[in-house]
Coordinates of C-alpha atoms in Angstrom, one line a residue:
X1 CA 36.8 -38.5 47.1
X2 CA 38.3 -35.1 48.0
X3 CA 40.5 -35.1 44.9
X4 CA 37.4 -35.6 42.7
X5 CA 35.4 -33.0 44.5
X6 CA 38.2 -30.5 44.0
X7 CA 38.5 -31.4 40.3
X8 CA 34.8 -30.8 39.8
X9 CA 34.9 -27.4 41.5
X10 CA 38.0 -26.4 39.5
X11 CA 36.3 -27.4 36.2
X12 CA 33.2 -25.4 37.0
X13 CA 35.3 -22.4 38.1
X14 CA 37.2 -22.6 34.8
X15 CA 34.1 -22.5 32.8
X16 CA 33.0 -19.3 34.6
X17 CA 36.3 -17.6 33.9
X18 CA 36.7 -18.3 30.2
X19 CA 36.9 -15.1 28.1
X20 CA 34.4 -14.5 25.4
X21 CA 37.0 -14.9 22.7
X22 CA 38.7 -17.9 24.2
X23 CA 40.1 -20.7 22.0
X24 CA 38.2 -24.0 21.6
X25 CA 37.6 -25.8 24.9
X26 CA 40.3 -28.3 26.0
X27 CA 38.2 -31.5 26.5
X28 CA 41.1 -33.1 28.4
X29 CA 40.1 -31.3 31.5
X30 CA 36.4 -32.4 31.2
X31 CA 34.8 -34.3 34.0
X32 CA 31.7 -36.5 33.8
X33 CA 28.5 -34.4 33.9
X34 CA 26.2 -34.7 36.9
X35 CA 23.9 -37.8 36.8
X36 CA 25.5 -39.1 33.6
X37 CA 25.1 -42.7 34.4
X38 CA 26.6 -45.0 37.0
X39 CA 30.0 -43.4 36.8
X40 CA 28.5 -40.4 38.5
X41 CA 27.6 -42.3 41.7
X42 CA 29.6 -42.2 44.8
X43 CA 31.8 -39.2 44.1
X44 CA 31.7 -38.9 40.3
X45 CA 34.4 -39.4 37.7
X46 CA 37.0 -36.7 37.0
X47 CA 39.9 -38.7 35.6
X48 CA 43.1 -36.7 35.5
X49 CA 41.5 -33.3 35.5
X50 CA 43.4 -32.3 38.7
X51 CA 46.8 -33.0 37.1
X52 CA 49.4 -30.3 37.4
X53 CA 51.2 -29.0 34.3
X54 CA 54.1 -31.4 34.8
X55 CA 51.8 -34.4 34.3
X56 CA 50.1 -33.3 31.1
X57 CA 51.6 -35.0 28.1
X58 CA 51.1 -35.0 24.4
X59 CA 52.4 -38.3 23.0
X60 CA 53.0 -39.3 19.4
X61 CA 54.5 -42.8 19.7
X62 CA 54.4 -45.9 21.9
X63 CA 57.5 -44.9 23.9
X64 CA 56.0 -41.6 24.8
X65 CA 52.7 -43.2 25.7
X66 CA 54.4 -45.8 28.0
X67 CA 56.4 -43.0 29.8
X68 CA 53.2 -41.0 30.3
X69 CA 51.3 -43.9 31.7
X70 CA 54.1 -44.4 34.2
X71 CA 53.5 -48.1 34.7
X72 CA 49.9 -47.5 35.7
X73 CA 50.7 -45.1 38.6
X74 CA 48.0 -43.3 40.5
X75 CA 49.5 -39.8 39.9
X76 CA 46.8 -37.6 38.4
X77 CA 47.7 -37.3 34.7
X78 CA 46.4 -36.2 31.4
X79 CA 47.6 -37.9 28.2
X80 CA 46.8 -36.5 24.9
X81 CA 47.4 -38.8 21.9
X82 CA 48.3 -37.2 18.6
X83 CA 48.3 -39.0 15.3
X84 CA 48.5 -42.8 15.1
X85 CA 50.4 -44.8 17.7
X86 CA 51.2 -48.4 16.9
X87 CA 51.8 -50.5 20.0
X88 CA 53.5 -53.2 18.0
X89 CA 56.8 -51.3 17.7
X90 CA 60.2 -51.7 19.3
X91 CA 62.1 -49.1 21.3
X92 CA 63.3 -47.4 18.1
X93 CA 59.8 -47.1 16.8
X94 CA 60.1 -49.8 14.2
X95 CA 57.1 -52.0 13.5
X96 CA 57.0 -55.5 14.9
X97 CA 55.1 -58.3 13.4
X98 CA 54.2 -61.8 14.7
X99 CA 57.4 -63.4 13.5
X100 CA 59.4 -60.9 15.6
X101 CA 57.7 -62.1 18.8
X102 CA 57.9 -65.8 18.0
X103 CA 60.5 -67.5 20.2
X104 CA 61.7 -71.0 21.4
X105 CA 60.9 -72.6 18.0
X106 CA 57.2 -71.6 17.9
X107 CA 55.7 -72.0 14.4
X108 CA 52.0 -72.0 13.6
X109 CA 52.3 -75.1 11.4
X110 CA 54.1 -76.9 14.2
X111 CA 51.5 -75.9 16.7
X112 CA 48.7 -77.1 14.5
X113 CA 50.4 -80.4 13.9
X114 CA 51.1 -80.9 17.6
X115 CA 47.5 -80.3 18.8
X116 CA 45.4 -81.6 15.9
X117 CA 42.3 -83.1 17.6
X118 CA 42.5 -86.1 15.4
X119 CA 45.8 -87.1 17.0
X120 CA 46.1 -85.0 20.2
X121 CA 42.5 -85.6 21.4
X122 CA 40.7 -83.4 23.9
X123 CA 43.4 -82.8 26.5
X124 CA 44.6 -79.2 27.1
X125 CA 47.7 -78.4 25.0
X126 CA 50.9 -79.0 26.7
X127 CA 54.5 -79.7 25.8
X128 CA 57.2 -77.8 23.7
X129 CA 54.9 -76.0 21.2
X130 CA 52.5 -74.8 23.8
X131 CA 55.3 -73.6 26.0
X132 CA 56.8 -71.9 23.0
X133 CA 53.4 -70.3 22.3
X134 CA 53.2 -69.0 25.8
X135 CA 56.7 -67.6 25.7
X136 CA 56.0 -65.9 22.4
X137 CA 52.7 -64.5 23.7
X138 CA 54.5 -63.1 26.7
X139 CA 56.9 -61.2 24.4
X140 CA 54.0 -59.6 22.5
X141 CA 52.2 -58.8 25.8
X142 CA 55.2 -56.8 26.9
X143 CA 54.7 -54.5 24.0
X144 CA 51.0 -54.1 23.6
X145 CA 49.5 -54.4 27.1
X146 CA 49.4 -50.8 28.4
X147 CA 48.3 -50.4 32.1
X148 CA 46.2 -47.4 33.0
X149 CA 46.3 -46.1 36.6
X150 CA 43.9 -44.2 38.8
X151 CA 43.2 -40.5 38.2
X152 CA 44.0 -40.7 34.5
X153 CA 42.5 -39.1 31.5
X154 CA 43.4 -40.3 28.0
X155 CA 42.1 -38.2 25.2
X156 CA 42.7 -38.3 21.5
X157 CA 43.5 -35.1 19.6
X158 CA 42.0 -34.8 16.1
X159 CA 42.2 -38.0 14.2
X160 CA 44.1 -39.9 17.0
X161 CA 44.4 -43.7 16.7
X162 CA 45.8 -46.2 19.0
X163 CA 46.3 -49.5 17.2
X164 CA 47.4 -52.9 18.2
X165 CA 47.2 -52.1 21.9
X166 CA 45.2 -53.4 24.8
X167 CA 44.5 -50.6 27.3
X168 CA 44.0 -52.2 30.6
X169 CA 42.4 -50.5 33.6
X170 CA 43.1 -53.0 36.4
X171 CA 42.2 -52.3 40.0
X172 CA 42.2 -48.6 39.3
X173 CA 39.7 -45.8 40.1
X174 CA 38.7 -42.6 38.4
X175 CA 39.6 -43.0 34.7
X176 CA 38.4 -41.2 31.6
X177 CA 39.1 -42.4 28.0
X178 CA 37.7 -40.1 25.3
X179 CA 37.8 -39.1 21.6
X180 CA 40.1 -41.9 20.6
X181 CA 40.0 -44.7 18.0
X182 CA 41.1 -48.0 19.4
X183 CA 41.9 -50.4 16.6
X184 CA 42.9 -54.0 16.2
X185 CA 44.2 -55.5 19.4
X186 CA 45.6 -58.4 17.4
X187 CA 46.7 -61.6 19.2
X188 CA 49.6 -63.2 17.3
X189 CA 49.4 -66.5 19.4
X190 CA 45.8 -67.8 20.0
X191 CA 45.5 -70.9 22.1
X192 CA 43.6 -74.0 21.1
X193 CA 41.0 -75.0 23.7
X194 CA 39.7 -78.5 22.8
X195 CA 36.7 -78.5 25.1
X196 CA 35.3 -75.1 24.5
X197 CA 31.8 -75.2 23.0
X198 CA 31.9 -78.9 22.8
X199 CA 34.0 -79.1 19.6
X200 CA 36.9 -76.8 20.7
X201 CA 37.7 -73.2 19.7
X202 CA 40.5 -70.7 19.5
X203 CA 40.9 -68.3 22.5
X204 CA 42.5 -64.9 22.2
X205 CA 44.0 -62.8 24.9
X206 CA 43.4 -59.1 24.2
X207 CA 40.6 -56.6 24.4
X208 CA 40.9 -53.1 22.9
X209 CA 39.9 -51.8 26.3
X210 CA 39.7 -54.0 29.4
X211 CA 38.3 -52.9 32.8
X212 CA 39.2 -55.4 35.4
X213 CA 38.4 -54.5 39.0
X214 CA 38.1 -50.9 37.8
X215 CA 35.8 -48.3 39.3
X216 CA 34.5 -44.9 38.2
X217 CA 35.3 -45.1 34.5
X218 CA 33.9 -42.9 31.8
X219 CA 34.4 -44.1 28.2
X220 CA 33.1 -41.4 25.7
X221 CA 33.3 -40.8 22.0
X222 CA 35.5 -43.8 21.5
X223 CA 35.6 -45.9 18.2
X224 CA 36.6 -49.5 18.7
X225 CA 37.0 -52.0 15.9
X226 CA 39.2 -54.7 14.3
X227 CA 40.1 -52.4 11.5
X228 CA 43.2 -53.7 9.7
X229 CA 42.7 -57.4 10.5
X230 CA 39.1 -58.5 10.4
X231 CA 38.6 -62.0 11.8
X232 CA 36.5 -63.1 8.9
X233 CA 39.6 -63.0 6.7
X234 CA 41.5 -65.3 9.0
X235 CA 41.9 -69.0 8.0
X236 CA 40.0 -71.9 9.6
X237 CA 41.9 -74.4 11.6
X238 CA 40.4 -77.5 13.2
X239 CA 37.0 -76.4 11.6
X240 CA 37.1 -73.2 13.7
X241 CA 37.8 -69.6 12.7
X242 CA 41.4 -68.7 13.8
X243 CA 40.2 -65.7 15.9
X244 CA 42.7 -62.9 16.6
X245 CA 40.5 -60.6 18.7
X246 CA 38.7 -60.9 21.9
X247 CA 36.4 -58.1 23.1
X248 CA 36.2 -54.5 22.0
X249 CA 35.4 -53.5 25.6
X250 CA 35.3 -56.0 28.5
X251 CA 34.1 -54.9 32.0
X252 CA 34.9 -57.7 34.4
X253 CA 36.6 -58.7 37.7
X254 CA 34.1 -56.8 39.8
X255 CA 34.4 -53.5 37.9
X256 CA 31.8 -51.0 39.0
X257 CA 30.4 -47.6 38.3
X258 CA 31.0 -47.3 34.6
X259 CA 29.5 -45.0 31.9
X260 CA 30.0 -45.7 28.2
X261 CA 28.5 -42.9 26.1
X262 CA 28.5 -41.7 22.5
X263 CA 30.9 -44.5 21.3
X264 CA 31.0 -46.7 18.2
X265 CA 31.7 -50.4 18.3
X266 CA 32.0 -51.9 14.8
X267 CA 33.1 -54.8 12.6
X268 CA 33.7 -57.3 15.4
X269 CA 32.4 -60.6 16.8
X270 CA 32.2 -60.1 20.6
X271 CA 31.7 -56.4 21.4
X272 CA 31.1 -55.9 25.2
X273 CA 31.2 -58.4 28.0
X274 CA 30.0 -57.4 31.4
X275 CA 30.9 -60.0 34.0
X276 CA 33.1 -62.9 33.1
X277 CA 31.7 -66.0 34.8
X278 CA 28.4 -67.6 36.0
X279 CA 30.1 -68.7 39.2
X280 CA 31.8 -65.4 40.0
X281 CA 29.3 -64.5 42.8
X282 CA 31.6 -61.8 44.1
X283 CA 30.3 -59.7 41.2
X284 CA 26.9 -59.4 43.0
X285 CA 26.3 -55.7 43.8
X286 CA 28.9 -54.6 41.3
X287 CA 29.1 -54.3 37.5
X288 CA 26.8 -51.2 37.6
X289 CA 27.1 -49.9 34.1
X290 CA 25.3 -47.3 31.9
X291 CA 25.5 -47.6 28.1
X292 CA 23.9 -44.7 26.3
X293 CA 24.0 -43.1 22.8
X294 CA 26.3 -45.8 21.4
X295 CA 26.3 -47.3 18.0
X296 CA 26.8 -51.1 17.4
X297 CA 27.4 -51.7 13.7
X298 CA 28.3 -55.1 12.1
X299 CA 28.7 -56.7 15.6
X300 CA 28.0 -60.4 15.8
X301 CA 27.2 -60.7 19.5
X302 CA 27.6 -59.2 23.1
X303 CA 26.2 -55.7 22.7
X304 CA 26.4 -56.3 25.6
X305 CA 26.3 -59.7 27.3
X306 CA 25.7 -59.3 31.0
X307 CA 26.2 -61.5 34.1
X308 CA 25.2 -60.1 37.5
X309 CA 25.4 -56.5 36.3
X310 CA 22.9 -53.8 36.9
X311 CA 23.0 -52.3 33.4
X312 CA 21.1 -49.3 32.1
X313 CA 21.0 -49.5 28.3
X314 CA 19.3 -46.5 26.6
X315 CA 19.2 -44.5 23.4
X316 CA 21.6 -46.9 21.6
X317 CA 21.7 -47.7 17.8
X318 CA 22.2 -51.2 16.4
X319 CA 22.9 -51.8 12.7
X320 CA 23.3 -55.2 11.1
X321 CA 24.3 -55.1 7.5
X322 CA 22.5 -56.9 4.7
X323 CA 25.3 -59.5 4.6
X324 CA 25.3 -60.2 8.3
X325 CA 25.3 -64.0 7.9
X326 CA 27.0 -64.6 11.3
X327 CA 24.8 -62.4 13.4
X328 CA 23.9 -64.2 16.7
X329 CA 22.2 -61.7 19.1
X330 CA 22.6 -58.2 20.5
X331 CA 21.4 -58.4 24.2
X332 CA 22.8 -61.3 26.2
X333 CA 20.9 -62.0 29.3
X334 CA 23.0 -64.2 31.6
X335 CA 23.1 -65.3 35.2
X336 CA 21.5 -62.8 37.6
X337 CA 21.8 -60.0 35.0
X338 CA 19.5 -57.0 35.5
X339 CA 19.3 -55.1 32.2
X340 CA 17.0 -52.1 32.0
X341 CA 16.7 -51.2 28.3
X342 CA 15.0 -48.1 27.1
X343 CA 14.4 -46.6 23.7
X344 CA 17.0 -48.5 21.6
X345 CA 16.7 -48.7 17.8
X346 CA 17.6 -51.7 15.7
X347 CA 18.2 -51.9 12.0
X348 CA 18.5 -55.4 10.5
X349 CA 18.1 -57.2 7.2
X350 CA 15.1 -59.5 6.6
X351 CA 16.6 -62.7 7.9
X352 CA 17.2 -61.2 11.4
X353 CA 13.9 -61.1 13.3
X354 CA 12.9 -59.3 16.5
X355 CA 13.2 -62.5 18.6
X356 CA 16.8 -62.9 17.4
X357 CA 17.9 -59.7 19.2
X358 CA 17.9 -61.3 22.7
X359 CA 19.7 -64.5 23.8
X360 CA 19.5 -65.9 27.4
X361 CA 21.8 -68.1 29.3
X362 CA 20.3 -68.7 32.8
X363 CA 18.8 -65.2 32.7
X364 CA 15.5 -64.5 34.4
X365 CA 14.6 -60.9 33.6
X366 CA 14.8 -58.1 31.0
X367 CA 13.1 -54.7 31.3
X368 CA 12.5 -53.1 28.0
X369 CA 10.4 -50.2 26.7
X370 CA 10.4 -48.0 23.7
X371 CA 12.3 -50.4 21.4
X372 CA 12.1 -49.6 17.6
X373 CA 12.8 -52.3 15.1
X374 CA 13.3 -51.3 11.5
X375 CA 11.3 -48.2 12.1
X376 CA 8.4 -49.8 14.0
X377 CA 7.8 -49.9 17.7
X378 CA 7.9 -53.5 19.1
X379 CA 7.5 -55.2 22.5
X380 CA 10.9 -56.9 22.4
X381 CA 10.3 -58.9 25.6
X382 CA 6.9 -60.3 24.6
X383 CA 8.2 -61.3 21.1
X384 CA 11.2 -63.0 22.6
X385 CA 9.1 -64.9 25.1
X386 CA 6.7 -66.0 22.3
X387 CA 9.3 -67.2 19.9
X388 CA 12.3 -68.4 21.9
X389 CA 13.2 -72.0 21.3
X390 CA 11.7 -73.4 24.4
X391 CA 15.1 -74.4 25.8
X392 CA 15.3 -70.9 27.3
X393 CA 13.0 -69.8 30.1
X394 CA 10.7 -66.9 29.6
X395 CA 12.0 -63.6 30.9
X396 CA 10.1 -61.4 33.3
X397 CA 10.1 -57.6 33.0
X398 CA 10.9 -57.1 36.7
X399 CA 14.7 -56.5 37.1
X400 CA 14.3 -55.2 40.6
X401 CA 15.5 -51.6 40.1
X402 CA 14.7 -48.4 38.2
X403 CA 17.5 -46.2 36.9
X404 CA 17.8 -42.7 38.3
X405 CA 21.2 -41.7 37.2
X406 CA 20.8 -40.6 33.6
X407 CA 20.7 -37.6 31.3
X408 CA 17.7 -36.8 29.1
X409 CA 16.3 -40.0 27.5
X410 CA 15.2 -39.3 24.0
X411 CA 12.8 -41.4 21.9
X412 CA 14.4 -44.2 20.0
X413 CA 13.8 -42.5 16.7
X414 CA 15.5 -39.2 17.9
X415 CA 18.4 -41.1 19.5
X416 CA 18.8 -43.1 16.3
X417 CA 19.4 -40.0 14.2
X418 CA 21.6 -38.3 16.8
X419 CA 23.8 -41.3 17.4
X420 CA 24.3 -41.9 13.6
X421 CA 25.6 -38.3 13.4
X422 CA 27.4 -38.0 16.7
X423 CA 28.8 -41.3 18.0
X424 CA 32.5 -42.2 17.8
X425 CA 35.9 -40.6 17.9
X426 CA 36.2 -37.1 16.4
X427 CA 32.6 -36.1 17.1
X428 CA 32.8 -34.6 20.6
X429 CA 30.6 -31.5 20.9

């Protein structure tokens, strides 16, 4: 707490002392503004703003990024990413593809032959090819999983891209990630799960950014997508799309006090998951998250899906393209979720209706006001309740809380225009 208070004081003093003709502000020393969502609560979020000069890095490749992250240490640090960093590279900086990670005789064709449901049945995969898949997956994980420790700021310089990586903030506190494009956390070795969804499905391992047991995290002006390897171009095996990506941003494992602002989530299936299980009752009282001024474009589902969390969702922009044949929903209301949604704007083609925007699994409540759908104000909750399939219970508007930690809340129309211009990497003010 003392470290964060000192960082805030130092940042404010620095602003007072800047000469009139100073160069452009260095955003890597920024701290979360007062009252800007849940990440402001209980001491605020300052990231690595208190780092000394010895722990300020500018990195241009994976090796430099790994050294700067220091194994996820808690030493205050600022990491500036320049250019494009590919996590799928060896120690010499040469690109690695899936064949380079494969070991112990793993081959996709052999894996498919071994676990074809017509011959294998519904048992969990086991035996030589599954063991080889696990060993191969571990080799890839050694390269692309990048742990982020407490008191860390990661900021992209102009045009910065981190591709193929899974940034993981696990059991860490006070982290900032800003102005960075996170692209294509591609899993070379998906696992077949015969009983998922009744007919089986492919399960992937990596999110572009994963908060697991993380607290006080500010994600701002980030662009996250599958750019490079869209899942809809992958083949179908066992009558299921051979998925290569999990979430763009997952907030799980009791994570708490998170603000996600002015970011863009695009061209993806499952965008944001908050809370990872209906039976994880230890998440009660946690998963307090603010999502504001974000854009969700060409996202199939989970924008977000919430379990247990107390989530403030305001001034966001949702865009489904004309060819969005796979669209499922935007707001997922799951077990004990308490979503307070204000002034969000949705743009959809004609085959997506207002009632389609919400999906409930054991949810009981959704507060919403100021929703605009294709330019017209709508009562999202009333329409959902009127048109849901009957297999889902009606949702009440009482979520048991009213947000107080927020910046100015604009009308949905105003926010829609501002987010279209200002959300995503490279657009920090």
